[in-house]
Structure formats: C-alpha cells, structure tokens
Amino acid sequence: MAPTTAAAAEHRPSPFSREVRRWRALRRMSQLELAALAGTTQRHLSFIESGRSAPGRAMVVRLAESLALSLRERNALLLTAGYAPAYEESPRDGAAIEPAMTALRSILTGHLPYPAVVAGPRGELVLANAAFEVLTEGAAARLLEPPVNVLRLALHPEGMGPRVVNLAAWGRHVTESLRARAAAHPDGGLDALAAELAGYLPAGAPPGPDHLGFAVPLRLRTAGGELRLLTTLTSFATAVDVTLAELHLEAFLPADPETAELLRRRAAARGAAPAG
C-alpha cells in the first residue's frame, strides 16, 4: 500500500539530512563506513539521512567529527540540526585567544633570522616576523596594504613572482594545495583565489616524470643572492575556537648553508640578533 501524503511529508529529508548526505558523498564514504566511525548503525544513519529519525546533539557532533569537518563546518551542521554552535569564534584581537596569539608572536621571533608568517584561511596575513621583509622586497605598495594576502603576494607579477626562479613548479605547488583545501572544505572564496593565482603562472608543459610534487623548494632571487627555502605548515588541530583553528603558521627554513648565511647577514643589517 502506498504511503499517504502526510506520511511521505513526515519523512521528507531535512536540511540536516541533506547536509549529512552531501558531506558523506564529498568524503566518498558509504553509510556503513560513516556509521562505524560515528559509533552507530547503518540502519540508524539511513533513518537520519531519510529524515525518519532526528539525531541528538551528541550524534550530530560525532557525525561532524567522523566527516573531518572544520570547526566552522561543525557549527554549521549543528545549526541545520537545530542546535546551538559548539565552538566560539573570537575576534583575532580578543582576550580569549590572546595567550595563543602571544605564543605565536614568540614563535615568530624565535624563528629569526628566517621568515615566518601566520595567515588566515584564505591567505590573509595575521602576523609576521622581521625577516618577512625578504619576501616583500620590491613588491608593489598596493600588495602590501592591509589586508595583505600572502598567497597573492607570493605569485603576483608585482609581488614575488618575478623573483621566483622556479615559478611554474613552485606556483603549481601553491595552487594545487589551495585547490585540495577547497575540495575538502568547499569555499567559493578559495576557488576564486586559486583561479586568480593560476592566472599568474607561466603557461607550460604539464609536469614530467621528474616532477617532485610537494617536494618543491622556493628559489627566490634577492639583492644579496638567491635563496633556497623549504616551507613548513603548522595548524592548530586541537583548537576549540574557530578563529584559532583557521590560522596556520608558515615557516621558511634554509635548504642550504648559503641561504642560511645570507639570511643571517640580512638580520645583522636590520640590527636583529640572529637566532642560533
């Protein structure tokens, strides 16, 4: 016997149900896989996705964790289920995250004489140490007006672009990393930025068999000579504040003794005491 109109409406998928299905498809997970990670049954998850069962707050949180959502995305999922957000979003100059920001400033200072920055989710500059000046050398003033975008600065033809010896390879590393992040955490702003940055790269052949992917050091011309820099990215995996969780620390390390010496000399010229 066919279900009545009222019964069909009662089981119509809710916005939350649709969001769970969308995220599960994005993560390429089966119902069984997600249910196992979230500590529930496939049948229960099927009922949630069809709108036949309304999840409790704890289940929503477990599903969000199992889907590897960011804190901002977890808050959004809770809202679609009718629950209050679980994570605060403090202003960057707020008292709640000031201890963490103070610690980050100390890390940046301790990294001297090598450059290091703290950036937001779309590359916006939040903090930088004194050695950041080696990255801004010769850049157009408009690219250095707040809010500075360190990704745009890195590849723009009026920024670092003309000084990057291996612009095609290193730029591809930057844009592919950005696209990967946008794919995992859909964001129209990231997609637009990735498209913009790709437009700054030279046209050329696709990567060949010797392409090293992520293992691409930055080769940067400076007034004192060429730098070869490795980069490290640090995020705050255990943060419980949306603002802090969305920041990342990018630190540059010398890939050879010549680079280390050149950066020490620049620090001495600035009057800074080199670390180490």
Coordinates of C-alpha atoms in Angstrom, one line a residue, residues 8 47 49 60 71 111 113 123 133 159-160 172 177 224 248 256:
A8 CA 5.7 11.0 3.0
F47 CA 17.0 6.8 9.0
E49 CA 19.6 10.7 6.1
V60 CA 25.5 15.4 15.3
L71 CA 35.1 23.8 13.5
H111 CA 62.4 31.6 14.2
P113 CA 66.7 35.1 11.1
G123 CA 46.0 33.6 2.9
E133 CA 60.9 41.7 4.5
G159 CA 54.9 40.7 -5.9
M160 CA 57.4 37.9 -5.5
R172 CA 51.8 24.8 -9.1
S177 CA 47.5 22.9 -2.3
G224 CA 72.1 39.7 -1.9
H248 CA 48.2 28.4 10.2
D256 CA 71.5 25.1 2.1

